[in-house]
Coordinates of C-alpha atoms and ligand atoms in Angstrom, one line a residue:
X12 CA 34.8 6.8 22.0
X13 CA 32.2 8.2 19.8
X14 CA 28.6 7.4 18.7
X15 CA 26.6 4.6 19.9
X16 CA 28.2 3.0 23.1
X17 CA 30.3 -0.2 22.1
X18 CA 29.4 -3.7 23.2
X19 CA 32.4 -5.5 24.9
X20 CA 32.8 -9.0 25.9
X21 CA 35.2 -9.5 28.8
X22 CA 36.3 -13.0 29.4
X23 CA 37.2 -13.8 33.0
X24 CA 35.8 -12.6 36.4
X25 CA 38.9 -12.5 38.5
X26 CA 40.4 -9.2 39.6
X27 CA 41.7 -8.4 36.1
X28 CA 38.4 -9.1 34.3
X29 CA 36.3 -7.4 37.0
X30 CA 38.4 -4.3 37.2
X31 CA 38.6 -3.8 33.4
X32 CA 34.9 -4.5 33.1
X33 CA 34.2 -1.9 35.8
X34 CA 36.1 0.8 34.0
X35 CA 34.4 0.0 30.8
X36 CA 31.0 -0.1 32.1
X37 CA 31.6 3.2 33.8
X38 CA 32.7 4.6 30.6
X39 CA 29.3 3.8 29.0
X40 CA 30.2 0.6 27.3
X41 CA 27.6 -2.2 27.2
X42 CA 29.7 -4.9 29.0
X43 CA 29.0 -8.6 29.3
X44 CA 31.4 -10.9 31.3
X45 CA 31.7 -14.6 30.5
X46 CA 33.4 -16.7 33.0
X47 CA 33.8 -20.3 33.9
X48 CA 34.1 -19.5 37.8
X49 CA 32.1 -17.0 39.6
X50 CA 34.4 -14.4 41.3
X51 CA 34.4 -16.0 44.7
X52 CA 35.7 -19.1 42.9
X53 CA 38.7 -17.8 41.1
X54 CA 42.3 -17.8 41.9
X55 CA 41.8 -13.9 42.7
X56 CA 39.7 -14.8 45.6
X57 CA 42.5 -16.9 47.1
X58 CA 45.1 -14.2 47.0
X59 CA 46.2 -12.7 50.6
X60 CA 46.3 -10.0 49.2
X61 CA 49.0 -7.4 49.7
X62 CA 50.0 -4.4 47.5
X63 CA 53.9 -4.5 47.7
X64 CA 56.9 -4.7 45.4
X65 CA 56.4 -6.6 42.4
X66 CA 58.4 -8.9 40.4
X67 CA 56.8 -8.8 36.9
X68 CA 58.1 -7.9 33.6
X69 CA 58.2 -5.5 31.4
X70 CA 59.6 -3.5 34.4
X71 CA 59.1 -0.1 33.0
X72 CA 55.3 -0.8 32.4
X73 CA 54.7 -2.7 35.6
X74 CA 56.1 0.0 37.8
X75 CA 53.5 2.4 36.3
X76 CA 50.8 -0.1 36.7
X77 CA 51.8 -0.7 40.5
X78 CA 51.9 3.0 41.0
X79 CA 48.3 3.6 39.6
X80 CA 46.9 0.6 41.5
X81 CA 48.4 1.8 44.9
X82 CA 46.8 5.2 44.5
X83 CA 43.4 3.6 43.9
X84 CA 43.9 1.2 46.9
X85 CA 44.6 4.2 49.1
X86 CA 41.4 5.8 48.0
X87 CA 39.4 2.6 48.3
X88 CA 40.8 2.1 52.0
X89 CA 38.8 5.2 52.9
X90 CA 35.5 3.7 51.4
X91 CA 33.5 1.5 53.7
X92 CA 32.6 -2.0 52.3
X93 CA 35.5 -2.3 49.6
X94 CA 37.4 -4.9 51.7
X95 CA 40.5 -2.7 51.5
X96 CA 42.4 -1.3 54.5
X97 CA 46.0 0.0 55.4
X98 CA 47.9 -2.0 57.8
X99 CA 51.4 -1.8 59.2
X100 CA 53.6 -4.8 59.3
X101 CA 56.9 -6.4 58.5
X102 CA 58.6 -8.1 55.5
X103 CA 61.6 -10.1 56.8
X104 CA 64.2 -12.5 55.7
X105 CA 66.5 -15.2 57.1
X106 CA 69.2 -14.2 54.5
X107 CA 70.6 -10.6 54.0
X108 CA 68.2 -8.4 51.9
X109 CA 69.5 -6.8 48.6
X110 CA 70.5 -3.2 49.5
X111 CA 68.9 -1.8 46.3
X112 CA 65.2 -1.2 46.7
X113 CA 62.6 -1.4 44.0
X114 CA 61.3 1.7 42.6
X115 CA 57.9 1.2 44.0
X116 CA 59.1 1.2 47.6
X117 CA 59.2 5.0 47.1
X118 CA 55.5 5.0 47.5
X119 CA 55.8 3.5 51.2
X120 CA 56.2 6.9 53.0
X121 CA 56.8 5.1 56.4
X122 CA 59.2 2.5 55.2
X123 CA 62.2 1.9 57.5
X124 CA 64.5 -1.1 58.5
X125 CA 63.7 -3.2 61.4
X126 CA 65.6 -2.9 64.7
X127 CA 67.2 -6.3 65.5
X128 CA 64.7 -6.6 68.4
X129 CA 61.7 -6.3 65.9
X130 CA 62.6 -9.4 64.0
X131 CA 61.3 -12.9 64.9
X132 CA 63.9 -15.6 66.0
X133 CA 66.0 -16.8 63.2
X134 CA 65.6 -13.6 60.7
X135 CA 68.4 -11.5 60.1
X136 CA 66.9 -8.5 58.1
X137 CA 63.5 -6.8 57.5
X138 CA 61.6 -3.7 56.8
X139 CA 58.4 -2.1 58.3
X140 CA 55.9 -0.2 56.4
X141 CA 52.1 0.6 56.0
X142 CA 50.6 -1.1 53.0
X143 CA 47.1 -1.7 51.4
X144 CA 45.7 -5.1 52.3
X145 CA 42.8 -6.4 50.2
X146 CA 40.4 -8.9 51.6
X147 CA 39.7 -10.6 48.4
X148 CA 36.3 -12.3 48.6
X149 CA 34.9 -9.0 50.0
X150 CA 36.7 -6.9 47.5
X151 CA 35.6 -9.0 44.6
X152 CA 31.9 -8.6 45.8
X153 CA 32.4 -4.9 45.8
X154 CA 33.8 -4.9 42.2
X155 CA 30.9 -7.2 41.0
X156 CA 28.3 -4.8 42.8
X157 CA 30.0 -1.7 41.2
X158 CA 29.9 -3.6 37.7
X159 CA 26.4 -4.4 38.0
X160 CA 25.5 -0.9 39.1
X161 CA 27.1 0.4 36.1
X162 CA 24.7 -1.9 34.0
X163 CA 27.2 -4.8 33.3
X164 CA 26.0 -8.4 32.9
X165 CA 28.0 -11.4 34.3
X166 CA 27.3 -14.9 32.8
X167 CA 28.6 -18.2 33.9
X168 CA 29.7 -19.4 30.6
X169 CA 33.0 -21.0 29.2
X170 CA 34.4 -19.4 26.2
X171 CA 35.5 -22.3 24.1
X172 CA 37.6 -20.3 21.4
X173 CA 38.6 -16.9 20.5
X174 CA 36.5 -17.5 17.3
X175 CA 33.5 -17.9 19.6
X176 CA 34.4 -14.7 21.3
X177 CA 34.9 -12.8 18.2
X178 CA 31.6 -13.9 16.8
X179 CA 29.8 -12.5 19.8
X180 CA 31.5 -9.2 20.0
X181 CA 33.7 -6.8 18.0
X182 CA 35.7 -6.0 21.2
X183 CA 36.9 -8.8 23.5
X184 CA 39.1 -8.3 26.7
X185 CA 40.8 -11.6 27.5
X186 CA 41.4 -11.8 31.2
X187 CA 41.7 -15.6 31.6
X188 CA 44.7 -16.0 33.9
X189 CA 46.1 -19.5 33.5
X190 CA 43.1 -20.3 31.3
X191 CA 44.9 -18.3 28.4
X192 CA 47.0 -21.3 28.1
X193 CA 44.1 -23.2 26.6
X194 CA 41.9 -20.5 25.2
X195 CA 44.7 -18.8 23.1
X196 CA 47.2 -21.6 23.2
X197 CA 49.8 -19.6 25.2
X198 CA 52.2 -22.3 26.5
X199 CA 54.2 -19.4 28.0
X200 CA 51.7 -19.2 30.9
X201 CA 52.3 -21.7 33.6
X202 CA 50.4 -22.3 36.8
X203 CA 52.3 -21.6 40.1
X204 CA 50.1 -23.2 42.7
X205 CA 49.6 -21.4 46.0
X206 CA 47.6 -22.5 49.1
X207 CA 46.3 -20.4 52.0
X208 CA 45.0 -21.5 55.4
X209 CA 42.3 -19.0 56.7
X210 CA 42.0 -19.0 60.6
X211 CA 39.8 -17.2 63.1
X212 CA 42.1 -14.1 63.8
X213 CA 43.0 -14.1 67.6
X214 CA 43.6 -10.4 67.4
X215 CA 46.3 -9.9 65.0
X216 CA 46.3 -6.5 63.4
X217 CA 49.7 -6.4 61.6
X218 CA 50.7 -8.4 58.4
X219 CA 54.1 -10.4 58.2
X220 CA 55.6 -11.9 55.0
X221 CA 58.8 -13.9 54.9
X222 CA 61.1 -13.4 51.8
X223 CA 62.3 -16.7 50.8
X224 CA 63.6 -18.3 47.6
X225 CA 62.6 -21.9 48.9
X226 CA 58.9 -22.0 47.6
X227 CA 57.9 -22.2 51.4
X228 CA 57.4 -19.3 53.7
X229 CA 55.5 -17.8 56.6
X230 CA 53.0 -15.1 56.0
X231 CA 49.7 -13.7 57.5
X232 CA 47.5 -11.0 56.5
X233 CA 44.6 -9.9 58.8
X234 CA 41.1 -8.9 57.5
X235 CA 39.0 -8.3 60.5
X236 CA 38.0 -11.7 62.0
X237 CA 39.8 -13.6 59.2
X238 CA 43.6 -14.3 59.2
X239 CA 45.0 -15.6 55.9
X240 CA 48.1 -17.7 56.4
X241 CA 50.8 -18.6 53.8
X242 CA 52.5 -19.8 51.9
X243 CA 53.8 -22.0 49.2
X244 CA 54.7 -21.7 45.5
X245 CA 54.6 -25.0 43.5
X246 CA 55.2 -24.6 39.9
X247 CA 53.4 -26.6 37.1
X248 CA 50.8 -27.9 39.6
X249 CA 47.1 -27.8 38.5
X250 CA 45.3 -29.7 41.2
X251 CA 43.3 -27.0 43.3
X252 CA 42.4 -29.6 46.0
X253 CA 44.0 -28.4 49.4
X254 CA 46.9 -30.6 50.7
X255 CA 46.8 -31.4 54.4
X256 CA 50.6 -31.6 54.6
X257 CA 50.9 -28.2 53.1
X258 CA 48.2 -26.8 55.5
X259 CA 50.3 -28.3 58.6
X260 CA 53.5 -26.8 57.2
X261 CA 51.9 -23.3 56.9
X262 CA 50.4 -23.6 60.4
X263 CA 53.6 -24.7 61.9
X264 CA 55.9 -22.0 60.3
X265 CA 53.3 -19.1 61.2
X266 CA 53.0 -20.4 64.7
X267 CA 56.7 -20.2 65.0
X268 CA 56.4 -16.6 64.6
X269 CA 52.9 -15.9 66.4
X270 CA 52.6 -18.7 68.9
X271 CA 48.9 -17.8 69.5
X272 CA 48.3 -19.2 66.0
X273 CA 49.0 -22.8 67.3
X274 CA 45.4 -23.1 68.5
X275 CA 43.5 -20.8 65.9
X276 CA 40.6 -22.6 64.6
X277 CA 40.9 -23.2 60.9
X278 CA 38.1 -21.9 58.9
X279 CA 39.1 -23.1 55.3
X280 CA 42.0 -24.1 53.1
X281 CA 42.0 -22.6 49.7
X282 CA 44.2 -23.2 46.5
X283 CA 44.7 -20.9 43.5
X284 CA 47.0 -21.0 40.5
X285 CA 49.1 -17.9 40.0
X286 CA 49.4 -17.2 36.1
X287 CA 53.1 -16.9 35.8
X288 CA 54.5 -15.7 32.3
X289 CA 57.9 -14.3 31.4
X290 CA 56.1 -10.9 30.7
X291 CA 52.5 -9.7 31.4
X292 CA 50.5 -9.9 28.1
X293 CA 48.7 -6.8 27.8
X294 CA 48.3 -5.9 24.1
X295 CA 45.9 -5.8 21.1
X296 CA 45.6 -8.5 18.6
X297 CA 43.2 -8.4 15.7
X298 CA 41.3 -11.6 15.2
X299 CA 38.6 -12.5 12.7
X300 CA 37.3 -9.0 12.6
X301 CA 37.5 -8.4 16.4
X302 CA 39.8 -6.3 18.6
X303 CA 41.0 -8.6 21.2
X304 CA 42.8 -7.1 24.4
X305 CA 44.8 -9.5 26.3
X306 CA 45.2 -8.7 29.8
X307 CA 46.7 -11.9 31.6
X308 CA 50.0 -13.4 33.0
X309 CA 50.1 -11.4 36.1
X310 CA 51.9 -14.2 38.3
X311 CA 51.9 -13.5 42.0
X312 CA 51.0 -9.8 41.7
X313 CA 47.8 -9.6 39.7
X314 CA 46.0 -7.7 42.5
X315 CA 49.0 -5.1 43.0
X316 CA 48.7 -4.1 39.3
X317 CA 45.1 -4.7 38.7
X318 CA 44.1 -1.0 38.3
X319 CA 46.9 0.0 36.3
X320 CA 46.5 -2.8 33.9
X321 CA 42.7 -2.4 33.7
X322 CA 43.1 1.3 32.6
X323 CA 45.4 0.4 29.9
X324 CA 43.3 -2.4 28.7
X325 CA 40.1 -0.4 28.9
X326 CA 41.9 2.5 26.8
X327 CA 43.2 -0.3 24.2
X328 CA 39.6 -1.6 24.0
X329 CA 37.8 1.7 23.4
X330 CA 40.7 3.2 21.1
X331 CA 39.1 3.3 17.7
Ligands
LIG425 C1 48.1 -18.1 47.4 C2 48.2 -16.9 46.5 C3 48.4 -15.6 46.9 C4 48.5 -14.4 46.2 N1 48.8 -13.3 46.9 C5 48.9 -12.2 46.1 C6 49.0 -10.9 46.7 O1 49.3 -10.7 47.8 N2 49.1 -9.8 45.9 C7 48.8 -9.9 44.5 O2 49.0 -8.7 43.8 N3 48.7 -11.0 43.9 C8 48.7 -12.1 44.7 N4 48.4 -13.3 44.1 C9 48.4 -13.4 42.6 C10 46.9 -13.0 42.1 O3 46.0 -13.9 42.9 C11 46.7 -13.2 40.6 O4 47.9 -12.6 39.9 C12 45.5 -12.8 40.1 O5 44.4 -13.2 40.9 C13 45.2 -13.1 38.6 O6 44.0 -12.5 38.3 P1 43.3 -12.8 37.0 O7 41.9 -12.0 37.1 O8 44.2 -12.4 35.8 O9 43.0 -14.4 37.0 P2 42.0 -15.3 37.7 O10 41.7 -14.8 39.2 O11 42.6 -16.8 37.7 O12 40.7 -15.2 36.9 C14 40.5 -15.9 35.6 C15 39.3 -15.8 35.2 O13 39.0 -16.2 33.8 C16 38.0 -17.4 33.7 N5 38.3 -18.2 32.6 C17 39.4 -18.8 32.3 N6 39.3 -19.5 31.1 C18 38.1 -19.1 30.6 C19 37.4 -19.4 29.5 N7 37.8 -20.4 28.6 N8 36.0 -19.1 29.5 C20 35.4 -18.3 30.4 N9 36.2 -18.0 31.5 C21 37.3 -18.4 31.7 C22 38.1 -18.0 35.0 O14 36.9 -18.6 35.4 C23 38.5 -16.7 36.1 O15 37.0 -16.2 36.2 C24 48.3 -14.6 44.9 C25 47.9 -15.8 44.3 C26 47.8 -16.8 45.0 C27 47.4 -18.2 44.3

């Protein structure tokens, strides 16, 4: 980067847009975010969120993104007010688990298989490890504060087209999640709806995630007095209105594992759209005189790869 600091337009204020915007603003760029939803209203705010093994492509790049993000979350867990902390917990399955472990499990230094007595009833295999948990509403607030402190500007404003964005700035970063389907006409991005039930935490400190191919599972993630319960995955669904039957199913599955959840007061039911894509789209496109850096399509792992993707997007944006 040289000369006068470049002006950059970031579209989107979920975890992808905010993290990229923070890095660009802290590098001295004059950054404006335009977003239809404020950070607390995005899909990112709905995520659990846990850093764990990821199921995104392209594999060679996503492992590097996950590794970089893991390192950053470990640092943030030591800083008060970020919403990030480390927690021990269990990932378990009712079916046998593949013997080959994904590359990123090497970062889990205390990873070990569960003893049979550590598994909930009906589960046949599992593993325990300490992982970063991210309390998304607090974390997005932290990123927003950090962005503003670096001089960034955040506007609620829908970007109707890439031409509109290119007309505003010579450098644009597109972090629109499922919104990319409309903004850039990418039919390869599909919503996979997820719903969480947030309850008052009766005192659970560990996380739990059930591995399941069925589209319905039990999971819980503690964030102080909030406990985020999941989960479901419903492809092609767009309606972000919480479904009472889904809530009842989540509460029932979680209470089978932790009976004290049967009476936990429900604080809210929240719905988000995971931006599933065959492959994360993180690349440059030249469009009407502007350099457009796309950073979207992170499926169910957008938090877990956010720092790695943001570093690459920021480099692509400022690489002359
Ligand atoms: C229930 C659930 C649980 C999840 N759990 C995890 C987890 O444990 N770990 C994990 O890593 N990931 C998890 N995810 C996935 C993660 O939430 C997503 O991958 C991530 O939030 C995507 O972030 P994003 O910033 O790319 O998109 P989003 O958060 O969707 O943000 C997109 C932004 O673009 C804006 N936008 C869109 N179109 C326009 C436009 N035309 N003009 C202006 N603004 C626009 C939106 O308003 C929004 O601000 C979960 C998701 C769900 C739903």
